[in-house]
Backbone as ProteinMPNN parsed JSONL, in Angstrom:
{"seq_chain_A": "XXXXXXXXXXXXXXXXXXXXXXXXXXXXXXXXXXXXXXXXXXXXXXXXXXXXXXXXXXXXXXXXXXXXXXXXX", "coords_chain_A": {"N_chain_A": [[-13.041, -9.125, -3.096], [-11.538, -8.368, -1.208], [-9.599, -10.989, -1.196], [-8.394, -10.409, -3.177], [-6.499, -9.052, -3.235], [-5.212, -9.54, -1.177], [-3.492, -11.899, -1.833], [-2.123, -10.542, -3.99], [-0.532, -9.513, -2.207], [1.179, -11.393, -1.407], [2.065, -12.055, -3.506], [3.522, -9.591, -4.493], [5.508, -9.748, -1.846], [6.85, -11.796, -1.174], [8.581, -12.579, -3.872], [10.797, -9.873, -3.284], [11.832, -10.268, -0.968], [14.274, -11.539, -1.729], [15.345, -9.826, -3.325], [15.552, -7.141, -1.859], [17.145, -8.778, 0.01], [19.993, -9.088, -1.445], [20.038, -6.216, -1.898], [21.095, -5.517, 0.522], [23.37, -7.024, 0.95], [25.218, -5.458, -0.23], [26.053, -3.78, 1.195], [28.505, -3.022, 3.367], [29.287, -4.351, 6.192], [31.246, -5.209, 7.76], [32.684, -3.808, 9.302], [31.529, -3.238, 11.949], [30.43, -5.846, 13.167], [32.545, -8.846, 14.744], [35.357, -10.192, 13.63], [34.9, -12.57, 11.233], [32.377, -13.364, 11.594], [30.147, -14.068, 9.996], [28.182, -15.558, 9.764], [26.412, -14.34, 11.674], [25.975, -11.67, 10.487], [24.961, -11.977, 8.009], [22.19, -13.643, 8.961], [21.321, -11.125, 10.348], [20.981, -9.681, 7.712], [19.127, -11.325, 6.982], [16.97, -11.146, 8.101], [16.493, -8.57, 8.555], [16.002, -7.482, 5.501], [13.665, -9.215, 5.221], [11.625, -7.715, 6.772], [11.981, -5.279, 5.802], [10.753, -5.95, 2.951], [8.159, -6.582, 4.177], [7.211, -4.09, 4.697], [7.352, -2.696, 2.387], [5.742, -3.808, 0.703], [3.306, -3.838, 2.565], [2.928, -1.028, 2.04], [2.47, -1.148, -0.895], [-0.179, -2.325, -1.151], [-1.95, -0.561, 0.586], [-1.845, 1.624, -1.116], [-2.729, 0.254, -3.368], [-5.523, -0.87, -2.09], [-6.074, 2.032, -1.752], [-6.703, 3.277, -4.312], [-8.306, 1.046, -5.842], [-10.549, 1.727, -4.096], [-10.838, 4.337, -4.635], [-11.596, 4.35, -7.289], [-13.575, 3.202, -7.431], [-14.565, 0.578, -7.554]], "CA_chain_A": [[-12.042, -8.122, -3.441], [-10.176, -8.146, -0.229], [-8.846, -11.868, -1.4], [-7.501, -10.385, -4.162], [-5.64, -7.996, -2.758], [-4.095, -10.684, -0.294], [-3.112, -12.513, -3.083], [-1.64, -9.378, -4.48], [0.524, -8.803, -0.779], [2.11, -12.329, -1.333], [2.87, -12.049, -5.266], [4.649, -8.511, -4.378], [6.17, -9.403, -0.232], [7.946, -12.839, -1.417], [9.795, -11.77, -4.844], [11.263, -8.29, -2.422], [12.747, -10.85, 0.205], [15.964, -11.983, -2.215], [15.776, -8.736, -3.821], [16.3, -6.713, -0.89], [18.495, -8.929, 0.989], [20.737, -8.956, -1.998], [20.668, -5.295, -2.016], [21.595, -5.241, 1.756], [24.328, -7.657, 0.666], [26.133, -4.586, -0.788], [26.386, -3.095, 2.624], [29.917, -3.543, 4.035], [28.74, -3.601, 7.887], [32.077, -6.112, 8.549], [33.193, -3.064, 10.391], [31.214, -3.276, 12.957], [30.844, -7.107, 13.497], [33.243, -9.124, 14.799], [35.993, -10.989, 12.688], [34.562, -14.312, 11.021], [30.78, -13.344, 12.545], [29.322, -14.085, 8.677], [26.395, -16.067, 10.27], [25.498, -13.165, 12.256], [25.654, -10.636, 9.714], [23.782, -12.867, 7.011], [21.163, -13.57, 9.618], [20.899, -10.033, 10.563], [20.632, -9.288, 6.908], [17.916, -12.061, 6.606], [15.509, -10.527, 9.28], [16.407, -6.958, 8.153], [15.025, -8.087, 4.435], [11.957, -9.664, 5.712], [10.804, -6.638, 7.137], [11.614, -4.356, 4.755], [9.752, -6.379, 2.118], [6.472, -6.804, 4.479], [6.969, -2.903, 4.745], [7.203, -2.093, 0.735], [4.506, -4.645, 0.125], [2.299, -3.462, 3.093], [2.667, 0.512, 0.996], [1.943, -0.998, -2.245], [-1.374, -2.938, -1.103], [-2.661, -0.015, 1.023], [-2.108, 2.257, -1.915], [-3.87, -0.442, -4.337], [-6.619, -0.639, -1.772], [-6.697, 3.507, -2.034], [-6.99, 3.7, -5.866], [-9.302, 0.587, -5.843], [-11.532, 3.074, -3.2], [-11.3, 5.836, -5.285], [-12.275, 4.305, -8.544], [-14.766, 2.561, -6.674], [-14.341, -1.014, -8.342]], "C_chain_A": [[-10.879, -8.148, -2.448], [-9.147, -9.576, -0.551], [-8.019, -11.691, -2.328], [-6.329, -9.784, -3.834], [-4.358, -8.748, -1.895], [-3.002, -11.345, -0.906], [-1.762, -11.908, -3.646], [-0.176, -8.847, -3.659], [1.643, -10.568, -1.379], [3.266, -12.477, -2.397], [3.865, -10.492, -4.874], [5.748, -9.277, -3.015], [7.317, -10.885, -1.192], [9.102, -12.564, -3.077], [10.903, -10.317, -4.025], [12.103, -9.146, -1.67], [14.149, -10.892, -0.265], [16.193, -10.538, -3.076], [16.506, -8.056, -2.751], [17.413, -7.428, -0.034], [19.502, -9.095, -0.092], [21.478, -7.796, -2.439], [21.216, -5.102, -0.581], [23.037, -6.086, 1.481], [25.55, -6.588, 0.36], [26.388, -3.697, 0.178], [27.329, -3.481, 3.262], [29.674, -2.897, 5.427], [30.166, -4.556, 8.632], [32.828, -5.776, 9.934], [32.463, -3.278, 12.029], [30.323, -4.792, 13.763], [32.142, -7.698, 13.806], [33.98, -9.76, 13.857], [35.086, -12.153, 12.597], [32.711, -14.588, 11.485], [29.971, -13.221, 10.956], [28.414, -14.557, 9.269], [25.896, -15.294, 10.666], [25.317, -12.062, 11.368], [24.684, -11.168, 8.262], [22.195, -13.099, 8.008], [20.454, -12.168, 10.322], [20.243, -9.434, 9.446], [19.085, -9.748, 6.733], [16.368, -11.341, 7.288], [15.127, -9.182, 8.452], [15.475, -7.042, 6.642], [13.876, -8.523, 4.631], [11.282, -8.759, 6.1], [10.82, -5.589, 6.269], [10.952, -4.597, 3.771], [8.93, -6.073, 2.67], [6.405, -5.273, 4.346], [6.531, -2.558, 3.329], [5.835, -2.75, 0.47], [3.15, -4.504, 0.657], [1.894, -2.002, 2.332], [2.065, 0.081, -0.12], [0.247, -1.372, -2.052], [-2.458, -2.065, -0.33], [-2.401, 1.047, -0.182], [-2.712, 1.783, -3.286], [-5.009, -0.208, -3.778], [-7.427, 0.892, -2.335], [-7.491, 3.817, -3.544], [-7.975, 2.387, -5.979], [-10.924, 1.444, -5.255], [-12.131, 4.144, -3.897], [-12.033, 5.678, -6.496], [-13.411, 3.737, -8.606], [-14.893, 1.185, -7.549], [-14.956, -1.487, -6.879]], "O_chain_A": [[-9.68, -8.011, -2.687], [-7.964, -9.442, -0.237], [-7.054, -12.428, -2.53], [-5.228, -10.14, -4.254], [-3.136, -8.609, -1.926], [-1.826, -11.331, -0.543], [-0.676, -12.478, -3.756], [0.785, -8.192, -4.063], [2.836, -10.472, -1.666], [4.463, -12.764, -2.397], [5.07, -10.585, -5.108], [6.931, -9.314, -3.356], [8.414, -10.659, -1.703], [10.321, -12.399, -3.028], [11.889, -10.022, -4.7], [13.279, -8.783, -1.674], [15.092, -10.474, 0.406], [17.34, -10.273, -3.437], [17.718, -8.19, -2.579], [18.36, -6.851, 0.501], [20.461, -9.433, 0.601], [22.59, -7.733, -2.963], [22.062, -4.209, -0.633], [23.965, -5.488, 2.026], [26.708, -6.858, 0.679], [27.06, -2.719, -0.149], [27.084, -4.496, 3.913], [29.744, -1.731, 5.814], [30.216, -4.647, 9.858], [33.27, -6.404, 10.896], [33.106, -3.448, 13.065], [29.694, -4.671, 14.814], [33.064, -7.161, 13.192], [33.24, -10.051, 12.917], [34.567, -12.681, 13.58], [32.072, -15.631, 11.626], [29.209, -12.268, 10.793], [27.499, -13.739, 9.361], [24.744, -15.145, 10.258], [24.282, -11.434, 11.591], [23.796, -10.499, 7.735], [21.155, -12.619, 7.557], [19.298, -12.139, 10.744], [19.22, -8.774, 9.628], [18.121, -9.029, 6.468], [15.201, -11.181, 6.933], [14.075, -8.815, 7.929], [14.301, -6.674, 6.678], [12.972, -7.988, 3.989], [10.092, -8.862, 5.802], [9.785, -4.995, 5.966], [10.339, -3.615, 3.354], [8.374, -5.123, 2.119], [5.357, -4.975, 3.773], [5.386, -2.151, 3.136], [4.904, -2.086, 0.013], [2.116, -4.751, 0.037], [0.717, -1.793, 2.038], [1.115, 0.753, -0.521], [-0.563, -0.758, -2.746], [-3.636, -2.422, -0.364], [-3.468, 1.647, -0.052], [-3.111, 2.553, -4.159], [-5.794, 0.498, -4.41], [-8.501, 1.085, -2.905], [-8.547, 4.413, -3.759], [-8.972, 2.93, -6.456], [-11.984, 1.641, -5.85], [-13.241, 4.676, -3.888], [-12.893, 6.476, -6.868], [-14.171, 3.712, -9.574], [-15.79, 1.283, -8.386], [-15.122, -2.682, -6.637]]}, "name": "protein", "num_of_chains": 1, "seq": "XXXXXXXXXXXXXXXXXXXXXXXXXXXXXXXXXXXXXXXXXXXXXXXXXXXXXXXXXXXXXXXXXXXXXXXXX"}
């Protein structure tokens, strides 16, 4: 059961990565980068996305675990 679930973290965490960093994309942060600093603000985005996926994907798989728990499967 717990392999499934793993399974379950990868099929949700990797689809979320280009989602979210495409919604961070819509964040006009140019202000507070320097002129012409696109690598750094794309690579800031990139990190920032990666974690917020493992975050959403770590909620969904501890609230699968819960309702797996509860229904006792």
């Amino acid at each position: 059961m717990k392999y499934d679930i793993q399974i379950w973290f990868f099929i949700v965490f990797f689809p979320l990565i280009p989602i979210v960093f495409r919604t961070l994309m819509a964040i006009d942060v140019s202000k507070i980068f320097k002129k012409n600093s696109v690598r750094e603000i794309r690579l800031l985005f990139m990190f920032t996305s990666i974690i917020i996926a493992f975050l959403v994907s770590e909620a969904f798989m501890r609230f699968l675990e819960r309702l797996v728990s509860f229904f006792g499967y």
